[in-house]
Structures are given as structure tokens and as C-alpha cells.
């Protein structure tokens, strides 16, 4: 029987965490977060910009799940193109550092995670979560038929503040607020 020390187990975890974080570009998730958090704060202006710990945590979880699903989906659908491109040939799927089954599992679990988190936010977020997933994943296939891929990427990023606003306000949204969120989303797109 082979025994591993606690240090050996912990030190072997860090490369694995780093591998998965670089696969989904966790740093890009952190970059997208301020858009959502700013919208959350404005939506909670009646409470001095704080929607409460529960809503805040759920918004963070929703962002993490959505972004993870979108990046995993992007890596999966682009794996063959990545293998042919010298700039991307050393990515995780072409080099088999991560198996396709593992990547698909991560994509499905994080997509399911967004739907579950949305359920705990409010009914409107829950019902719109499949549409959000379709939109953020659709960006990855636009590269095959348009030169305006970044417009679709902007649209996917623009959903973050809209989603955070809806998470904070639920269905208690006034007509003017819809227009304000659309302007904010358009600003993110551009």
C-alpha cells in the first residue's frame, strides 16, 4: 500500500487547478466580472448598492458557470482548428492534456450549474438561462460564417450586466430600466 503525504497531494493539486484554469481562461472570467458587478450595484441602489450576500454569491456563481461553459464549448468546437494553427496547436485539447470527454463534462456541468443557480436567483433568470447559454455558446460557431465574430462576443459579454441586473431586481423591472440595461449592454458590446 502506497501512502502519500498531505504535502504531496496538495502539491499535485496545483498543476491540475492551473491546467483547468488556463483551459477555461479563468483570468478572462475575472475581466468580465466588473460589468456584472457594476450592474448589480446599480440594480441594488435602494440598498446602497448591496443586494445581500446570497444574491451576490449567486451572481458570482452564475458568472463562473456561464463563462466556464462558454469557454469549454469554444475549446471543444475549435479543437480541430486549434490543432492546425501553430499559435493554438499547444492548447489542452489538441495536445490531449485534457480529454474531450472531460471537456464536454465540464461544459455540460457548468451549463447545468448556470441553470440551477438561476433557479435560486428568481423565476425570470431561470426561464432566461437557456437563452443566455445558447447566446454565449453561439459566439464560438460564428467564426465559421461571419467576419463580425467580435460583435457576437460583445453580445455574449453584454449579457453579464443584464443578467446581474435581472438577478438583483427579478421581475420588478420598470420600462425605463429595460432601456437603461439595453444601453449598458450595447456599451459593453461596443
JSON list of C-alpha atoms in Angstrom, two decimals:
[
{"chain": "A", "resi": 1, "resn": "UNK", "atom": "CA", "xyz": [0.00, 0.00, 0.00]},
{"chain": "A", "resi": 2, "resn": "UNK", "atom": "CA", "xyz": [1.43, 3.36, -1.05]},
{"chain": "A", "resi": 3, "resn": "UNK", "atom": "CA", "xyz": [0.82, 6.30, 1.23]},
{"chain": "A", "resi": 4, "resn": "UNK", "atom": "CA", "xyz": [1.03, 9.88, 0.06]},
{"chain": "A", "resi": 5, "resn": "UNK", "atom": "CA", "xyz": [1.80, 12.70, 2.39]},
{"chain": "A", "resi": 6, "resn": "UNK", "atom": "CA", "xyz": [-0.62, 15.60, 2.68]},
{"chain": "A", "resi": 7, "resn": "UNK", "atom": "CA", "xyz": [2.02, 17.84, 1.08]},
{"chain": "A", "resi": 8, "resn": "UNK", "atom": "CA", "xyz": [2.36, 15.56, -1.96]},
{"chain": "A", "resi": 9, "resn": "UNK", "atom": "CA", "xyz": [-1.40, 15.53, -2.52]},
{"chain": "A", "resi": 10, "resn": "UNK", "atom": "CA", "xyz": [-1.65, 19.33, -2.18]},
{"chain": "A", "resi": 11, "resn": "UNK", "atom": "CA", "xyz": [1.32, 19.99, -4.44]},
{"chain": "A", "resi": 12, "resn": "UNK", "atom": "CA", "xyz": [-0.14, 17.70, -7.12]},
{"chain": "A", "resi": 13, "resn": "UNK", "atom": "CA", "xyz": [-3.43, 19.62, -6.98]},
{"chain": "A", "resi": 14, "resn": "UNK", "atom": "CA", "xyz": [-1.91, 22.96, -8.01]},
{"chain": "A", "resi": 15, "resn": "UNK", "atom": "CA", "xyz": [-0.82, 21.89, -11.51]},
{"chain": "A", "resi": 16, "resn": "UNK", "atom": "CA", "xyz": [-4.26, 20.36, -12.07]},
{"chain": "A", "resi": 17, "resn": "UNK", "atom": "CA", "xyz": [-6.04, 23.52, -10.93]},
{"chain": "A", "resi": 18, "resn": "UNK", "atom": "CA", "xyz": [-3.70, 25.62, -13.08]},
{"chain": "A", "resi": 19, "resn": "UNK", "atom": "CA", "xyz": [-4.33, 23.39, -16.12]},
{"chain": "A", "resi": 20, "resn": "UNK", "atom": "CA", "xyz": [-8.12, 23.69, -15.84]},
{"chain": "A", "resi": 21, "resn": "UNK", "atom": "CA", "xyz": [-7.99, 27.42, -15.04]},
{"chain": "A", "resi": 22, "resn": "UNK", "atom": "CA", "xyz": [-5.89, 28.04, -18.14]},
{"chain": "A", "resi": 23, "resn": "UNK", "atom": "CA", "xyz": [-8.17, 25.79, -20.22]},
{"chain": "A", "resi": 24, "resn": "UNK", "atom": "CA", "xyz": [-11.21, 27.95, -19.44]},
{"chain": "A", "resi": 25, "resn": "UNK", "atom": "CA", "xyz": [-9.18, 31.17, -19.25]},
{"chain": "A", "resi": 26, "resn": "UNK", "atom": "CA", "xyz": [-10.23, 31.96, -15.69]},
{"chain": "A", "resi": 27, "resn": "UNK", "atom": "CA", "xyz": [-8.42, 35.30, -15.93]},
{"chain": "A", "resi": 28, "resn": "UNK", "atom": "CA", "xyz": [-10.90, 36.32, -18.65]},
{"chain": "A", "resi": 29, "resn": "UNK", "atom": "CA", "xyz": [-13.76, 35.48, -16.28]},
{"chain": "A", "resi": 30, "resn": "UNK", "atom": "CA", "xyz": [-12.30, 37.89, -13.75]},
{"chain": "A", "resi": 31, "resn": "UNK", "atom": "CA", "xyz": [-12.07, 40.52, -16.51]},
{"chain": "A", "resi": 32, "resn": "UNK", "atom": "CA", "xyz": [-15.79, 40.14, -17.37]},
{"chain": "A", "resi": 33, "resn": "UNK", "atom": "CA", "xyz": [-16.92, 40.32, -13.75]},
{"chain": "A", "resi": 34, "resn": "UNK", "atom": "CA", "xyz": [-16.83, 44.13, -13.25]},
{"chain": "A", "resi": 35, "resn": "UNK", "atom": "CA", "xyz": [-19.56, 44.62, -15.87]},
{"chain": "A", "resi": 36, "resn": "UNK", "atom": "CA", "xyz": [-21.89, 42.32, -13.97]},
{"chain": "A", "resi": 37, "resn": "UNK", "atom": "CA", "xyz": [-20.98, 43.65, -10.54]},
{"chain": "A", "resi": 38, "resn": "UNK", "atom": "CA", "xyz": [-21.49, 47.27, -11.62]},
{"chain": "A", "resi": 39, "resn": "UNK", "atom": "CA", "xyz": [-24.96, 46.44, -12.92]},
{"chain": "A", "resi": 40, "resn": "UNK", "atom": "CA", "xyz": [-25.69, 44.51, -9.73]},
{"chain": "A", "resi": 41, "resn": "UNK", "atom": "CA", "xyz": [-24.72, 47.54, -7.61]},
{"chain": "A", "resi": 42, "resn": "UNK", "atom": "CA", "xyz": [-26.90, 49.90, -9.64]},
{"chain": "A", "resi": 43, "resn": "UNK", "atom": "CA", "xyz": [-29.84, 47.49, -9.50]},
{"chain": "A", "resi": 44, "resn": "UNK", "atom": "CA", "xyz": [-29.45, 47.38, -5.71]},
{"chain": "A", "resi": 45, "resn": "UNK", "atom": "CA", "xyz": [-29.18, 51.17, -5.36]},
{"chain": "A", "resi": 46, "resn": "UNK", "atom": "CA", "xyz": [-32.14, 51.17, -2.94]},
{"chain": "A", "resi": 47, "resn": "UNK", "atom": "CA", "xyz": [-29.93, 49.10, -0.61]},
{"chain": "A", "resi": 48, "resn": "UNK", "atom": "CA", "xyz": [-26.83, 51.25, -1.12]},
{"chain": "A", "resi": 49, "resn": "UNK", "atom": "CA", "xyz": [-25.60, 49.03, -3.93]},
{"chain": "A", "resi": 50, "resn": "UNK", "atom": "CA", "xyz": [-25.61, 45.77, -1.99]},
{"chain": "A", "resi": 51, "resn": "UNK", "atom": "CA", "xyz": [-28.19, 43.11, -2.94]},
{"chain": "A", "resi": 52, "resn": "UNK", "atom": "CA", "xyz": [-27.25, 40.91, 0.02]},
{"chain": "A", "resi": 53, "resn": "UNK", "atom": "CA", "xyz": [-24.70, 38.13, 0.40]},
{"chain": "A", "resi": 54, "resn": "UNK", "atom": "CA", "xyz": [-26.98, 35.46, -1.04]},
{"chain": "A", "resi": 55, "resn": "UNK", "atom": "CA", "xyz": [-27.70, 37.30, -4.30]},
{"chain": "A", "resi": 56, "resn": "UNK", "atom": "CA", "xyz": [-24.07, 38.43, -4.58]},
{"chain": "A", "resi": 57, "resn": "UNK", "atom": "CA", "xyz": [-22.83, 34.84, -4.19]},
{"chain": "A", "resi": 58, "resn": "UNK", "atom": "CA", "xyz": [-25.36, 33.54, -6.70]},
{"chain": "A", "resi": 59, "resn": "UNK", "atom": "CA", "xyz": [-24.37, 36.20, -9.24]},
{"chain": "A", "resi": 60, "resn": "UNK", "atom": "CA", "xyz": [-20.71, 35.21, -8.84]},
{"chain": "A", "resi": 61, "resn": "UNK", "atom": "CA", "xyz": [-21.63, 31.53, -9.24]},
{"chain": "A", "resi": 62, "resn": "UNK", "atom": "CA", "xyz": [-23.75, 32.29, -12.32]},
{"chain": "A", "resi": 63, "resn": "UNK", "atom": "CA", "xyz": [-20.92, 34.26, -13.92]},
{"chain": "A", "resi": 64, "resn": "UNK", "atom": "CA", "xyz": [-18.42, 31.50, -13.19]},
{"chain": "A", "resi": 65, "resn": "UNK", "atom": "CA", "xyz": [-20.72, 28.79, -14.57]},
{"chain": "A", "resi": 66, "resn": "UNK", "atom": "CA", "xyz": [-21.67, 30.77, -17.69]},
{"chain": "A", "resi": 67, "resn": "UNK", "atom": "CA", "xyz": [-18.12, 31.74, -18.53]},
{"chain": "A", "resi": 68, "resn": "UNK", "atom": "CA", "xyz": [-16.80, 28.23, -17.89]},
{"chain": "A", "resi": 69, "resn": "UNK", "atom": "CA", "xyz": [-19.49, 26.72, -20.11]},
{"chain": "A", "resi": 70, "resn": "UNK", "atom": "CA", "xyz": [-18.79, 29.22, -22.90]},
{"chain": "A", "resi": 71, "resn": "UNK", "atom": "CA", "xyz": [-15.02, 28.74, -22.82]},
{"chain": "A", "resi": 72, "resn": "UNK", "atom": "CA", "xyz": [-15.23, 24.97, -22.63]},
{"chain": "A", "resi": 73, "resn": "UNK", "atom": "CA", "xyz": [-17.68, 24.96, -25.54]},
{"chain": "A", "resi": 74, "resn": "UNK", "atom": "CA", "xyz": [-15.36, 27.24, -27.51]},
{"chain": "A", "resi": 75, "resn": "UNK", "atom": "CA", "xyz": [-12.38, 24.97, -26.90]},
{"chain": "A", "resi": 76, "resn": "UNK", "atom": "CA", "xyz": [-14.39, 21.88, -27.85]},
{"chain": "A", "resi": 77, "resn": "UNK", "atom": "CA", "xyz": [-15.78, 23.19, -31.14]},
{"chain": "A", "resi": 78, "resn": "UNK", "atom": "CA", "xyz": [-12.45, 24.75, -32.14]},
{"chain": "A", "resi": 79, "resn": "UNK", "atom": "CA", "xyz": [-10.20, 21.82, -31.20]},
{"chain": "A", "resi": 80, "resn": "UNK", "atom": "CA", "xyz": [-9.59, 20.68, -34.80]},
{"chain": "A", "resi": 81, "resn": "UNK", "atom": "CA", "xyz": [-8.85, 24.20, -35.99]},
{"chain": "A", "resi": 82, "resn": "UNK", "atom": "CA", "xyz": [-6.62, 24.78, -32.96]},
{"chain": "A", "resi": 83, "resn": "UNK", "atom": "CA", "xyz": [-4.61, 21.67, -33.85]},
{"chain": "A", "resi": 84, "resn": "UNK", "atom": "CA", "xyz": [-3.88, 23.05, -37.34]},
{"chain": "A", "resi": 85, "resn": "UNK", "atom": "CA", "xyz": [-2.91, 26.54, -36.21]},
{"chain": "A", "resi": 86, "resn": "UNK", "atom": "CA", "xyz": [0.69, 26.91, -34.96]},
{"chain": "A", "resi": 87, "resn": "UNK", "atom": "CA", "xyz": [-0.42, 29.61, -32.48]},
{"chain": "A", "resi": 88, "resn": "UNK", "atom": "CA", "xyz": [-3.04, 27.36, -30.85]},
{"chain": "A", "resi": 89, "resn": "UNK", "atom": "CA", "xyz": [-1.68, 23.87, -31.53]},
{"chain": "A", "resi": 90, "resn": "UNK", "atom": "CA", "xyz": [-0.36, 23.55, -27.97]},
{"chain": "A", "resi": 91, "resn": "UNK", "atom": "CA", "xyz": [-3.72, 24.12, -26.33]},
{"chain": "A", "resi": 92, "resn": "UNK", "atom": "CA", "xyz": [-5.12, 21.49, -23.99]},
{"chain": "A", "resi": 93, "resn": "UNK", "atom": "CA", "xyz": [-7.40, 19.53, -26.32]},
{"chain": "A", "resi": 94, "resn": "UNK", "atom": "CA", "xyz": [-5.11, 19.29, -29.37]},
{"chain": "A", "resi": 95, "resn": "UNK", "atom": "CA", "xyz": [-2.25, 18.09, -27.15]},
{"chain": "A", "resi": 96, "resn": "UNK", "atom": "CA", "xyz": [-4.57, 15.80, -25.16]},
{"chain": "A", "resi": 97, "resn": "UNK", "atom": "CA", "xyz": [-3.61, 17.40, -21.83]},
{"chain": "A", "resi": 98, "resn": "UNK", "atom": "CA", "xyz": [-7.36, 17.37, -21.26]},
{"chain": "A", "resi": 99, "resn": "UNK", "atom": "CA", "xyz": [-9.55, 14.68, -22.80]},
{"chain": "A", "resi": 100, "resn": "UNK", "atom": "CA", "xyz": [-12.53, 15.56, -24.94]},
{"chain": "A", "resi": 101, "resn": "UNK", "atom": "CA", "xyz": [-14.81, 13.65, -22.54]},
{"chain": "A", "resi": 102, "resn": "UNK", "atom": "CA", "xyz": [-13.52, 15.72, -19.62]},
{"chain": "A", "resi": 103, "resn": "UNK", "atom": "CA", "xyz": [-14.01, 18.97, -21.54]},
{"chain": "A", "resi": 104, "resn": "UNK", "atom": "CA", "xyz": [-17.56, 18.03, -22.57]},
{"chain": "A", "resi": 105, "resn": "UNK", "atom": "CA", "xyz": [-18.33, 17.02, -18.98]},
{"chain": "A", "resi": 106, "resn": "UNK", "atom": "CA", "xyz": [-17.09, 20.38, -17.71]},
{"chain": "A", "resi": 107, "resn": "UNK", "atom": "CA", "xyz": [-19.14, 22.19, -20.37]},
{"chain": "A", "resi": 108, "resn": "UNK", "atom": "CA", "xyz": [-22.34, 20.31, -19.52]},
{"chain": "A", "resi": 109, "resn": "UNK", "atom": "CA", "xyz": [-21.89, 20.58, -15.74]},
{"chain": "A", "resi": 110, "resn": "UNK", "atom": "CA", "xyz": [-21.16, 24.31, -15.86]},
{"chain": "A", "resi": 111, "resn": "UNK", "atom": "CA", "xyz": [-24.14, 24.90, -18.17]},
{"chain": "A", "resi": 112, "resn": "UNK", "atom": "CA", "xyz": [-26.33, 22.92, -15.79]},
{"chain": "A", "resi": 113, "resn": "UNK", "atom": "CA", "xyz": [-24.79, 24.90, -12.95]},
{"chain": "A", "resi": 114, "resn": "UNK", "atom": "CA", "xyz": [-25.94, 28.17, -14.52]},
{"chain": "A", "resi": 115, "resn": "UNK", "atom": "CA", "xyz": [-29.50, 26.88, -14.84]},
{"chain": "A", "resi": 116, "resn": "UNK", "atom": "CA", "xyz": [-29.52, 25.66, -11.21]},
{"chain": "A", "resi": 117, "resn": "UNK", "atom": "CA", "xyz": [-28.05, 28.92, -9.88]},
{"chain": "A", "resi": 118, "resn": "UNK", "atom": "CA", "xyz": [-30.57, 30.87, -11.95]},
{"chain": "A", "resi": 119, "resn": "UNK", "atom": "CA", "xyz": [-33.37, 28.87, -10.33]},
{"chain": "A", "resi": 120, "resn": "UNK", "atom": "CA", "xyz": [-32.22, 30.12, -6.93]},
{"chain": "A", "resi": 121, "resn": "UNK", "atom": "CA", "xyz": [-31.99, 33.72, -8.16]},
{"chain": "A", "resi": 122, "resn": "UNK", "atom": "CA", "xyz": [-35.53, 34.21, -9.42]},
{"chain": "A", "resi": 123, "resn": "UNK", "atom": "CA", "xyz": [-38.00, 32.75, -11.95]},
{"chain": "A", "resi": 124, "resn": "UNK", "atom": "CA", "xyz": [-37.13, 35.27, -14.69]},
{"chain": "A", "resi": 125, "resn": "UNK", "atom": "CA", "xyz": [-33.42, 34.39, -14.55]},
{"chain": "A", "resi": 126, "resn": "UNK", "atom": "CA", "xyz": [-34.29, 30.70, -14.52]},
{"chain": "A", "resi": 127, "resn": "UNK", "atom": "CA", "xyz": [-36.51, 30.93, -17.61]},
{"chain": "A", "resi": 128, "resn": "UNK", "atom": "CA", "xyz": [-33.96, 33.06, -19.49]},
{"chain": "A", "resi": 129, "resn": "UNK", "atom": "CA", "xyz": [-30.93, 30.92, -18.56]},
{"chain": "A", "resi": 130, "resn": "UNK", "atom": "CA", "xyz": [-31.20, 28.55, -21.57]},
{"chain": "A", "resi": 131, "resn": "UNK", "atom": "CA", "xyz": [-31.35, 31.57, -23.89]},
{"chain": "A", "resi": 132, "resn": "UNK", "atom": "CA", "xyz": [-28.27, 33.01, -22.19]},
{"chain": "A", "resi": 133, "resn": "UNK", "atom": "CA", "xyz": [-26.43, 29.70, -22.60]},
{"chain": "A", "resi": 134, "resn": "UNK", "atom": "CA", "xyz": [-27.36, 29.48, -26.27]},
{"chain": "A", "resi": 135, "resn": "UNK", "atom": "CA", "xyz": [-26.17, 33.04, -26.86]},
{"chain": "A", "resi": 136, "resn": "UNK", "atom": "CA", "xyz": [-22.83, 32.71, -25.12]},
{"chain": "A", "resi": 137, "resn": "UNK", "atom": "CA", "xyz": [-22.08, 29.41, -26.85]},
{"chain": "A", "resi": 138, "resn": "UNK", "atom": "CA", "xyz": [-23.27, 30.64, -30.25]},
{"chain": "A", "resi": 139, "resn": "UNK", "atom": "CA", "xyz": [-20.32, 33.03, -30.41]},
{"chain": "A", "resi": 140, "resn": "UNK", "atom": "CA", "xyz": [-17.97, 30.08, -30.86]},
{"chain": "A", "resi": 141, "resn": "UNK", "atom": "CA", "xyz": [-19.59, 28.96, -34.09]},
{"chain": "A", "resi": 142, "resn": "UNK", "atom": "CA", "xyz": [-19.89, 32.44, -35.62]},
{"chain": "A", "resi": 143, "resn": "UNK", "atom": "CA", "xyz": [-16.24, 32.21, -36.66]},
{"chain": "A", "resi": 144, "resn": "UNK", "atom": "CA", "xyz": [-17.34, 29.81, -39.36]},
{"chain": "A", "resi": 145, "resn": "UNK", "atom": "CA", "xyz": [-19.71, 32.13, -41.20]},
{"chain": "A", "resi": 146, "resn": "UNK", "atom": "CA", "xyz": [-19.04, 35.81, -40.42]},
{"chain": "A", "resi": 147, "resn": "UNK", "atom": "CA", "xyz": [-16.26, 38.35, -40.14]},
{"chain": "A", "resi": 148, "resn": "UNK", "atom": "CA", "xyz": [-18.17, 40.03, -37.30]},
{"chain": "A", "resi": 149, "resn": "UNK", "atom": "CA", "xyz": [-17.38, 37.45, -34.66]},
{"chain": "A", "resi": 150, "resn": "UNK", "atom": "CA", "xyz": [-16.35, 40.08, -32.14]},
{"chain": "A", "resi": 151, "resn": "UNK", "atom": "CA", "xyz": [-19.81, 41.62, -32.35]},
{"chain": "A", "resi": 152, "resn": "UNK", "atom": "CA", "xyz": [-21.24, 38.29, -31.18]},
{"chain": "A", "resi": 153, "resn": "UNK", "atom": "CA", "xyz": [-18.57, 38.09, -28.48]},
{"chain": "A", "resi": 154, "resn": "UNK", "atom": "CA", "xyz": [-19.61, 41.57, -27.34]},
{"chain": "A", "resi": 155, "resn": "UNK", "atom": "CA", "xyz": [-23.22, 40.44, -27.27]},
{"chain": "A", "resi": 156, "resn": "UNK", "atom": "CA", "xyz": [-22.26, 37.48, -25.09]},
{"chain": "A", "resi": 157, "resn": "UNK", "atom": "CA", "xyz": [-20.30, 39.77, -22.74]},
{"chain": "A", "resi": 158, "resn": "UNK", "atom": "CA", "xyz": [-23.18, 42.25, -22.78]},
{"chain": "A", "resi": 159, "resn": "UNK", "atom": "CA", "xyz": [-25.44, 39.65, -21.22]},
{"chain": "A", "resi": 160, "resn": "UNK", "atom": "CA", "xyz": [-23.42, 39.78, -17.98]},
{"chain": "A", "resi": 161, "resn": "UNK", "atom": "CA", "xyz": [-24.67, 43.17, -16.78]},
{"chain": "A", "resi": 162, "resn": "UNK", "atom": "CA", "xyz": [-28.19, 42.43, -18.00]},
{"chain": "A", "resi": 163, "resn": "UNK", "atom": "CA", "xyz": [-28.18, 39.11, -16.15]},
{"chain": "A", "resi": 164, "resn": "UNK", "atom": "CA", "xyz": [-26.81, 40.65, -12.96]},
{"chain": "A", "resi": 165, "resn": "UNK", "atom": "CA", "xyz": [-29.44, 43.38, -13.15]},
{"chain": "A", "resi": 166, "resn": "UNK", "atom": "CA", "xyz": [-32.20, 40.81, -13.54]},
{"chain": "A", "resi": 167, "resn": "UNK", "atom": "CA", "xyz": [-30.71, 38.78, -10.70]},
{"chain": "A", "resi": 168, "resn": "UNK", "atom": "CA", "xyz": [-30.88, 41.79, -8.41]},
{"chain": "A", "resi": 169, "resn": "UNK", "atom": "CA", "xyz": [-34.30, 43.08, -9.49]},
{"chain": "A", "resi": 170, "resn": "UNK", "atom": "CA", "xyz": [-36.16, 39.99, -10.63]},
{"chain": "A", "resi": 171, "resn": "UNK", "atom": "CA", "xyz": [-39.41, 40.80, -12.37]},
{"chain": "A", "resi": 172, "resn": "UNK", "atom": "CA", "xyz": [-39.71, 44.17, -10.59]},
{"chain": "A", "resi": 173, "resn": "UNK", "atom": "CA", "xyz": [-38.29, 45.98, -13.59]},
{"chain": "A", "resi": 174, "resn": "UNK", "atom": "CA", "xyz": [-39.75, 49.23, -14.83]},
{"chain": "A", "resi": 175, "resn": "UNK", "atom": "CA", "xyz": [-39.96, 50.09, -18.54]},
{"chain": "A", "resi": 176, "resn": "UNK", "atom": "CA", "xyz": [-37.22, 52.73, -18.27]},
{"chain": "A", "resi": 177, "resn": "UNK", "atom": "CA", "xyz": [-34.92, 50.22, -16.58]},
{"chain": "A", "resi": 178, "resn": "UNK", "atom": "CA", "xyz": [-35.19, 47.91, -19.59]},
{"chain": "A", "resi": 179, "resn": "UNK", "atom": "CA", "xyz": [-33.95, 50.71, -21.81]},
{"chain": "A", "resi": 180, "resn": "UNK", "atom": "CA", "xyz": [-31.12, 51.50, -19.37]},
{"chain": "A", "resi": 181, "resn": "UNK", "atom": "CA", "xyz": [-29.96, 47.85, -19.35]},
{"chain": "A", "resi": 182, "resn": "UNK", "atom": "CA", "xyz": [-30.06, 47.70, -23.12]},
{"chain": "A", "resi": 183, "resn": "UNK", "atom": "CA", "xyz": [-27.90, 50.83, -23.30]},
{"chain": "A", "resi": 184, "resn": "UNK", "atom": "CA", "xyz": [-25.44, 49.29, -20.83]},
{"chain": "A", "resi": 185, "resn": "UNK", "atom": "CA", "xyz": [-25.38, 46.04, -22.80]},
{"chain": "A", "resi": 186, "resn": "UNK", "atom": "CA", "xyz": [-24.80, 48.00, -26.05]},
{"chain": "A", "resi": 187, "resn": "UNK", "atom": "CA", "xyz": [-21.90, 49.84, -24.40]},
{"chain": "A", "resi": 188, "resn": "UNK", "atom": "CA", "xyz": [-20.32, 46.51, -23.44]},
{"chain": "A", "resi": 189, "resn": "UNK", "atom": "CA", "xyz": [-20.87, 45.16, -26.98]},
{"chain": "A", "resi": 190, "resn": "UNK", "atom": "CA", "xyz": [-19.11, 48.16, -28.48]}
]
